[in-house]
Amino acid sequence: MSQQTDSLAVALFSEIFTIEQLAHNRLTKALPRGMEISQFSVLNHLARLNEERTPAQLAQAFHLTRGAMTNTLSKLEWAGHIHVRPDWDDARRKLISISPSGRAAREAAIAAVSPIIADVVAEIGPERVRQALPVLRELREKLGGE
């Protein structure tokens, strides 16, 4: 790799890491009290799928360890936002689904963060955001494939 390509890669990932940190901080402040981004992400995932998932499947979907996912699921269960039941076909496994309370919490979170995201997109310009998405998706796919 040339020094120019190396510098470009460092600049790209520096921007991505900084954006992630800034977005995380800003959205965390906007989320309903007590909700973490990791919890919102799981609720959003379960609501979009609208079907049960095992903790292992959720961990894989988010590229997390099972322990990290178990921690998030424990908090969501304690808050009443998910249902956890045994898998009747394999008693060693659990199945997770979103509860009505979880759907309401997800909707409240979306209502809280949507204006922030919409403002950023409006300031940058929807067309420029649309142009950036294919590159960002390709980066995600390349990094997620490992």
XYZ file of N, CA, C and O in Angstrom:
584
model
N 0.848 -1.170 0.000
C 0.000 0.000 0.000
C 0.898 1.238 0.000
O 1.845 1.326 0.764
N 0.553 2.213 -0.835
C 1.360 3.424 -0.913
C 1.100 4.315 0.299
O 0.094 4.171 1.001
N 2.017 5.232 0.527
C 1.871 6.148 1.666
C 0.617 7.012 1.495
O -0.077 7.289 2.455
N 0.310 7.383 0.244
C -0.875 8.195 -0.019
C -2.144 7.404 0.311
O -3.055 7.925 0.946
N -2.203 6.133 -0.093
C -3.353 5.278 0.203
C -3.461 5.050 1.707
O -4.556 5.079 2.270
N -2.322 4.850 2.354
C -2.291 4.653 3.797
C -2.838 5.881 4.519
O -3.652 5.764 5.436
N -2.422 7.076 4.096
C -2.903 8.318 4.701
C -4.406 8.495 4.479
O -5.127 8.949 5.363
N -4.862 8.124 3.286
C -6.293 8.203 2.974
C -7.089 7.282 3.893
O -8.130 7.666 4.439
N -6.597 6.056 4.092
C -7.278 5.098 4.968
C -7.326 5.606 6.402
O -8.370 5.520 7.066
N -6.225 6.162 6.884
C -6.189 6.703 8.252
C -7.172 7.857 8.383
O -7.925 7.938 9.359
N -7.205 8.747 7.403
C -8.135 9.882 7.448
C -9.588 9.401 7.428
O -10.430 9.900 8.188
N -9.885 8.414 6.567
C -11.247 7.875 6.475
C -11.699 7.293 7.806
O -12.775 7.630 8.317
N -10.874 6.417 8.382
C -11.284 5.765 9.615
C -11.281 6.729 10.803
O -12.089 6.589 11.715
N -10.423 7.720 10.770
C -10.442 8.753 11.813
C -11.787 9.490 11.788
O -12.399 9.724 12.830
N -12.250 9.819 10.583
C -13.557 10.483 10.447
C -14.689 9.572 10.923
O -15.588 9.997 11.641
N -14.644 8.309 10.520
C -15.696 7.362 10.916
C -15.756 7.221 12.434
O -16.835 7.268 13.035
N -14.605 7.053 13.078
C -14.576 6.889 14.534
C -15.077 8.144 15.244
O -15.797 8.059 16.238
N -14.703 9.301 14.737
C -15.142 10.557 15.347
C -16.647 10.731 15.171
O -17.355 11.109 16.112
N -17.152 10.437 13.972
C -18.587 10.526 13.715
C -19.350 9.585 14.641
O -20.375 9.951 15.225
N -18.850 8.354 14.786
C -19.521 7.373 15.663
C -19.605 7.902 17.082
O -20.649 7.828 17.720
N -18.522 8.448 17.586
C -18.498 8.955 18.956
C -19.444 10.144 19.128
O -20.208 10.210 20.098
N -19.410 11.079 18.191
C -20.287 12.252 18.273
C -21.760 11.848 18.168
O -22.607 12.337 18.924
N -22.075 10.961 17.218
C -23.458 10.500 17.055
C -23.917 9.754 18.297
O -25.039 9.971 18.784
N -23.066 8.891 18.821
C -23.400 8.123 20.026
C -23.731 9.070 21.182
O -24.764 8.925 21.843
N -22.886 10.057 21.414
C -23.108 11.001 22.513
C -24.390 11.804 22.326
O -25.174 11.971 23.263
N -24.596 12.287 21.122
C -25.766 13.127 20.863
C -27.066 12.332 20.965
O -28.046 12.792 21.548
N -27.069 11.128 20.403
C -28.287 10.322 20.426
C -28.559 9.759 21.820
O -29.719 9.661 22.229
N -27.514 9.413 22.556
C -27.699 8.916 23.920
C -28.422 9.957 24.773
O -29.316 9.625 25.552
N -28.035 11.212 24.616
C -28.679 12.292 25.380
C -30.150 12.447 25.016
O -30.952 12.850 25.844
N -30.497 12.140 23.764
C -31.868 12.324 23.296
C -32.778 11.145 23.621
O -34.000 11.302 23.688
N -32.206 9.965 23.824
C -33.027 8.780 24.084
C -33.815 8.939 25.381
O -33.378 9.649 26.290
N -34.957 8.255 25.468
C -35.725 8.299 26.713
C -34.844 7.894 27.902
O -33.942 7.064 27.765
N -35.137 8.470 29.034
C -34.350 8.244 30.242
C -34.144 6.746 30.513
O -35.091 5.969 30.497
N -32.880 6.397 30.734
C -32.543 5.022 31.067
C -32.277 4.117 29.880
O -31.785 3.016 30.050
N -32.602 4.573 28.670
C -32.381 3.730 27.495
C -30.992 3.994 26.926
O -30.571 5.133 26.798
N -30.315 2.909 26.576
C -29.004 2.997 25.950
C -29.155 2.715 24.461
O -30.119 2.063 24.036
N -28.197 3.173 23.690
C -28.254 2.937 22.241
C -28.282 1.445 21.937
O -28.998 1.011 21.032
N -27.536 0.656 22.692
C -27.533 -0.790 22.453
C -28.937 -1.369 22.656
O -29.377 -2.232 21.886
N -29.652 -0.884 23.650
C -31.008 -1.370 23.911
C -31.952 -0.935 22.794
O -32.753 -1.736 22.297
N -31.842 0.323 22.396
C -32.665 0.815 21.288
C -32.397 0.006 20.023
O -33.322 -0.379 19.311
N -31.136 -0.290 19.754
C -30.773 -1.044 18.549
C -31.415 -2.422 18.541
O -31.933 -2.867 17.506
N -31.403 -3.098 19.688
C -32.014 -4.433 19.772
C -33.530 -4.333 19.602
O -34.129 -5.121 18.862
N -34.157 -3.365 20.262
C -35.608 -3.194 20.113
C -35.968 -2.893 18.665
O -36.934 -3.447 18.124
N -35.197 -2.047 18.029
C -35.445 -1.685 16.636
C -35.303 -2.915 15.735
O -36.141 -3.144 14.858
N -34.283 -3.706 15.979
C -34.045 -4.934 15.199
C -35.218 -5.908 15.360
O -35.750 -6.426 14.365
N -35.626 -6.150 16.601
C -36.724 -7.086 16.861
C -38.038 -6.584 16.268
O -38.832 -7.371 15.738
N -38.265 -5.281 16.340
C -39.501 -4.721 15.794
C -39.532 -4.839 14.271
O -40.575 -5.156 13.693
N -38.394 -4.599 13.628
C -38.336 -4.698 12.168
C -38.513 -6.133 11.697
O -39.205 -6.400 10.726
N -37.872 -7.087 12.409
C -37.992 -8.501 12.029
C -39.380 -9.037 12.319
O -39.900 -9.868 11.587
N -39.920 -8.613 13.446
C -41.219 -9.066 13.925
C -41.273 -10.587 14.083
O -42.279 -11.222 13.770
N -40.158 -11.171 14.522
C -40.118 -12.597 14.848
C -39.064 -12.826 15.921
O -38.190 -11.992 16.143
N -39.181 -13.966 16.588
C -38.273 -14.280 17.690
C -36.860 -14.552 17.195
O -36.663 -15.015 16.074
N -35.913 -14.285 18.076
C -34.501 -14.564 17.813
C -33.875 -15.120 19.087
O -34.310 -14.803 20.193
N -32.837 -15.937 18.922
C -32.089 -16.414 20.085
C -31.063 -15.338 20.453
O -30.694 -14.505 19.608
N -30.578 -15.347 21.696
C -29.515 -14.408 22.056
C -28.287 -14.549 21.147
O -27.669 -13.544 20.781
N -27.970 -15.772 20.751
C -26.821 -15.985 19.860
C -27.048 -15.329 18.495
O -26.130 -14.727 17.923
N -28.251 -15.445 17.971
C -28.558 -14.810 16.687
C -28.459 -13.294 16.793
O -27.952 -12.632 15.884
N -28.939 -12.747 17.904
C -28.852 -11.301 18.112
C -27.397 -10.860 18.249
O -26.994 -9.848 17.667
N -26.617 -11.619 18.996
C -25.197 -11.290 19.161
C -24.508 -11.281 17.802
O -23.722 -10.374 17.494
N -24.804 -12.263 16.981
C -24.204 -12.345 15.648
C -24.637 -11.166 14.784
O -23.822 -10.575 14.076
N -25.913 -10.816 14.838
C -26.423 -9.709 14.023
C -25.741 -8.387 14.362
O -25.545 -7.541 13.494
N -25.376 -8.217 15.631
C -24.755 -6.967 16.079
C -23.234 -7.083 16.218
O -22.589 -6.151 16.688
N -22.687 -8.230 15.833
C -21.237 -8.457 15.923
C -20.739 -8.235 17.351
O -19.738 -7.548 17.578
N -21.466 -8.818 18.298
C -21.122 -8.718 19.717
C -20.859 -10.111 20.283
O -21.267 -11.109 19.699
N -20.235 -10.137 21.448
C -20.095 -11.414 22.144
C -21.454 -11.776 22.733
O -22.311 -10.907 22.933
N -21.625 -13.045 23.047
C -22.879 -13.470 23.680
C -23.036 -12.807 25.042
O -24.143 -12.444 25.444
N -21.924 -12.621 25.745
C -21.969 -11.970 27.057
C -22.467 -10.539 26.972
O -23.284 -10.106 27.791
N -21.974 -9.801 25.990
C -22.423 -8.417 25.814
C -23.913 -8.372 25.474
O -24.654 -7.537 25.993
N -24.350 -9.297 24.610
C -25.767 -9.326 24.247
C -26.617 -9.738 25.435
O -27.686 -9.179 25.669
N -26.142 -10.693 26.227
C -26.883 -11.129 27.413
C -27.082 -9.962 28.376
O -28.164 -9.806 28.952
N -26.067 -9.126 28.525
C -26.171 -7.951 29.389
C -27.263 -7.004 28.887
O -28.120 -6.553 29.659
N -27.268 -6.721 27.605
C -28.286 -5.842 27.025
C -29.673 -6.455 27.166
O -30.629 -5.774 27.546
N -29.791 -7.760 26.883
C -31.090 -8.429 26.986
C -31.599 -8.454 28.424
O -32.805 -8.305 28.659
N -30.710 -8.600 29.378
C -31.109 -8.593 30.795
C -31.730 -7.249 31.171
O -32.748 -7.198 31.865
N -31.126 -6.169 30.701
C -31.658 -4.831 30.981
C -33.012 -4.634 30.311
O -33.932 -4.063 30.904
N -33.142 -5.120 29.080
C -34.416 -4.994 28.377
C -35.504 -5.838 29.030
O -36.658 -5.410 29.131
N -35.138 -7.015 29.492
C -36.108 -7.879 30.169
C -36.546 -7.244 31.484
O -37.733 -7.218 31.814
N -35.589 -6.703 32.231
C -35.907 -6.058 33.514
C -36.872 -4.889 33.303
O -37.777 -4.665 34.097
N -36.685 -4.162 32.196
C -37.557 -3.016 31.884
C -38.907 -3.459 31.319
O -39.808 -2.632 31.146
N -39.042 -4.756 31.018
C -40.293 -5.257 30.460
C -40.422 -5.043 28.959
O -41.508 -5.171 28.404
N -39.305 -4.738 28.286
C -39.346 -4.424 26.858
C -39.232 -5.643 25.945
O -39.478 -5.534 24.737
N -38.846 -6.778 26.509
C -38.773 -8.007 25.711
C -39.410 -9.156 26.489
O -39.529 -9.097 27.716
N -39.818 -10.169 25.743
C -40.262 -11.431 26.326
C -39.151 -12.448 26.085
O -38.604 -12.510 24.982
N -38.827 -13.229 27.107
C -37.835 -14.299 26.989
C -38.557 -15.591 27.342
O -39.175 -15.696 28.397
N -38.503 -16.546 26.429
C -39.158 -17.829 26.691
C -38.236 -18.962 26.279
O -37.359 -18.783 25.428
N -38.449 -20.149 26.842
C -37.646 -21.302 26.407
C -38.010 -21.693 24.978
O -39.142 -21.496 24.542
N -37.051 -22.243 24.287
C -37.303 -22.815 22.963
C -37.862 -24.212 23.206
O -37.182 -25.059 23.769
N -39.092 -24.440 22.802
C -39.743 -25.725 23.095
C -39.064 -26.883 22.367
O -39.172 -28.021 22.783
N -38.346 -26.592 21.274
C -37.647 -27.627 20.524
C -36.269 -27.937 21.099
O -35.721 -29.007 20.859
N -35.681 -26.982 21.830
C -34.345 -27.151 22.406
C -34.310 -26.386 23.727
O -34.113 -25.171 23.742
N -34.511 -27.089 24.814
C -34.641 -26.458 26.133
C -33.406 -25.673 26.561
O -33.471 -24.866 27.482
N -32.267 -25.889 25.897
C -31.050 -25.156 26.250
C -31.085 -23.722 25.730
O -30.340 -22.871 26.190
N -31.953 -23.473 24.755
C -32.005 -22.147 24.128
C -33.186 -21.335 24.627
O -34.189 -21.878 25.076
N -33.038 -20.013 24.492
C -34.121 -19.081 24.792
C -34.484 -18.352 23.513
O -33.656 -18.199 22.619
N -35.710 -17.898 23.444
C -36.169 -17.100 22.321
C -36.609 -15.736 22.840
O -37.274 -15.634 23.875
N -36.236 -14.714 22.109
C -36.485 -13.333 22.499
C -37.459 -12.704 21.508
O -37.299 -12.840 20.296
N -38.436 -11.972 22.042
C -39.341 -11.190 21.195
C -39.585 -9.850 21.870
O -39.402 -9.707 23.083
N -40.009 -8.886 21.090
C -40.286 -7.561 21.627
C -41.683 -7.560 22.249
O -42.609 -8.175 21.713
N -41.824 -6.886 23.376
C -43.112 -6.801 24.063
C -43.831 -5.519 23.633
O -43.219 -4.626 23.024
N -45.114 -5.395 23.955
C -45.806 -4.131 23.667
C -45.098 -2.931 24.319
O -44.982 -1.868 23.704
N -44.589 -3.110 25.529
C -43.829 -2.052 26.192
C -42.568 -1.720 25.394
O -42.178 -0.553 25.273
N -41.925 -2.736 24.842
C -40.735 -2.532 24.024
C -41.043 -1.774 22.748
O -40.271 -0.906 22.324
N -42.187 -2.091 22.141
C -42.594 -1.364 20.930
C -42.837 0.109 21.260
O -42.427 0.997 20.504
N -43.481 0.355 22.392
C -43.741 1.743 22.807
C -42.427 2.468 23.110
O -42.250 3.638 22.738
N -41.488 1.791 23.763
C -40.188 2.399 24.074
C -39.422 2.696 22.786
O -38.780 3.741 22.664
N -39.495 1.782 21.833
C -38.833 2.000 20.542
C -39.425 3.211 19.839
O -38.698 4.051 19.298
N -40.749 3.307 19.822
C -41.408 4.447 19.176
C -41.020 5.762 19.856
O -40.789 6.768 19.185
N -40.941 5.754 21.183
C -40.531 6.958 21.923
C -39.092 7.329 21.568
O -38.765 8.511 21.400
N -38.239 6.326 21.442
C -36.837 6.575 21.087
C -36.731 7.132 19.669
O -35.978 8.084 19.429
N -37.486 6.559 18.750
C -37.469 7.053 17.366
C -37.950 8.498 17.330
O -37.357 9.348 16.649
N -39.001 8.784 18.068
C -39.516 10.155 18.108
C -38.479 11.117 18.679
O -38.400 12.275 18.261
N -37.668 10.652 19.617
C -36.663 11.509 20.246
C -35.451 11.750 19.348
O -34.910 12.859 19.328
N -35.006 10.731 18.619
C -33.787 10.881 17.823
C -34.044 11.325 16.385
O -33.147 11.901 15.753
N -35.230 11.096 15.870
C -35.524 11.442 14.471
C -35.274 12.910 14.141
O -34.680 13.208 13.096
N -35.706 13.853 14.979
C -35.445 15.259 14.632
C -33.949 15.583 14.550
O -33.533 16.364 13.693
N -33.156 14.972 15.396
C -31.713 15.219 15.381
C -31.123 14.711 14.070
O -30.368 15.428 13.392
N -31.475 13.499 13.711
C -30.963 12.895 12.474
C -31.465 13.669 11.260
O -30.701 13.957 10.328
N -32.745 14.035 11.266
C -33.325 14.775 10.138
C -32.637 16.127 9.961
O -32.383 16.557 8.825
N -32.325 16.800 11.066
C -31.643 18.094 10.985
C -30.261 17.955 10.360
O -29.862 18.759 9.521
N -29.529 16.927 10.759
C -28.187 16.702 10.201
C -28.284 16.425 8.702
O -27.531 16.995 7.909
N -29.220 15.576 8.314
C -29.389 15.253 6.889
C -29.782 16.510 6.115
O -29.252 16.774 5.031
N -30.682 17.311 6.675
C -31.107 18.543 6.000
C -29.941 19.515 5.845
O -29.796 20.152 4.790
N -29.103 19.624 6.865
C -27.957 20.534 6.799
C -26.935 20.076 5.759
O -26.347 20.895 5.056
N -26.688 18.787 5.684
C -25.727 18.258 4.714
C -26.337 18.263 3.319
O -25.656 18.532 2.334
N -27.615 17.961 3.256
C -28.329 17.878 1.987
C -28.648 16.433 1.661
O -27.739 15.597 1.635
N -29.924 16.132 1.440
C -30.333 14.751 1.165
C -29.589 14.102 0.003
O -29.256 12.922 0.056
N -29.298 14.866 -1.040
C -28.618 14.285 -2.204
C -27.195 13.869 -1.856
O -26.736 12.795 -2.261
N -26.504 14.671 -1.083
C -25.136 14.322 -0.689
C -25.139 13.107 0.239
O -24.252 12.254 0.171
N -26.142 13.006 1.106
C -26.259 11.839 1.985
C -26.515 10.594 1.139
O -25.895 9.553 1.348
N -27.421 10.700 0.151
C -27.700 9.571 -0.752
C -26.424 9.120 -1.471
O -26.209 7.926 -1.670
N -25.595 10.070 -1.866
C -24.348 9.739 -2.565
C -23.362 9.031 -1.634
O -22.588 8.197 -2.089
N -23.375 9.357 -0.355
C -22.440 8.758 0.605
C -22.854 7.334 0.991
O -21.996 6.511 1.324
N -24.133 7.034 0.964
C -24.630 5.745 1.449
C -24.010 4.522 0.764
O -23.629 3.575 1.455
N -23.868 4.500 -0.558
C -23.270 3.298 -1.174
C -21.848 3.016 -0.678
O -21.496 1.860 -0.445
N -21.054 4.052 -0.503
C -19.683 3.862 -0.014
C -19.711 3.355 1.421
O -18.984 2.430 1.785
N -20.568 3.939 2.253
C -20.666 3.503 3.650
C -21.159 2.059 3.735
O -20.654 1.273 4.542
N -22.140 1.700 2.916
C -22.631 0.310 2.900
C -21.528 -0.656 2.493
O -21.373 -1.724 3.087
N -20.767 -0.279 1.478
C -19.688 -1.154 1.017
C -18.623 -1.317 2.108
O -18.125 -2.425 2.326
N -18.298 -0.243 2.809
C -17.357 -0.331 3.926
C -17.876 -1.283 4.994
O -17.147 -2.129 5.502
N -19.179 -1.148 5.324
C -19.787 -2.026 6.329
C -19.724 -3.479 5.891
O -19.386 -4.368 6.676
N -20.034 -3.724 4.635
C -20.006 -5.101 4.119
C -18.597 -5.675 4.145
O -18.401 -6.831 4.512
N -17.616 -4.873 3.767
C -16.216 -5.349 3.784
C -15.764 -5.656 5.203
O -15.138 -6.672 5.451
N -16.097 -4.773 6.128
C -15.681 -4.981 7.515
C -16.483 -6.094 8.188
O -15.964 -6.824 9.010
N -17.749 -6.228 7.839
C -18.605 -7.256 8.425
C -18.318 -8.644 7.920
O -18.664 -9.629 8.571
N -17.644 -8.746 6.792
C -17.349 -10.044 6.204
C -16.215 -10.797 6.883
O -15.979 -11.949 6.621
N -15.517 -10.119 7.787
C -14.363 -10.765 8.447
C -14.772 -11.534 9.658
O -15.681 -11.294 10.338
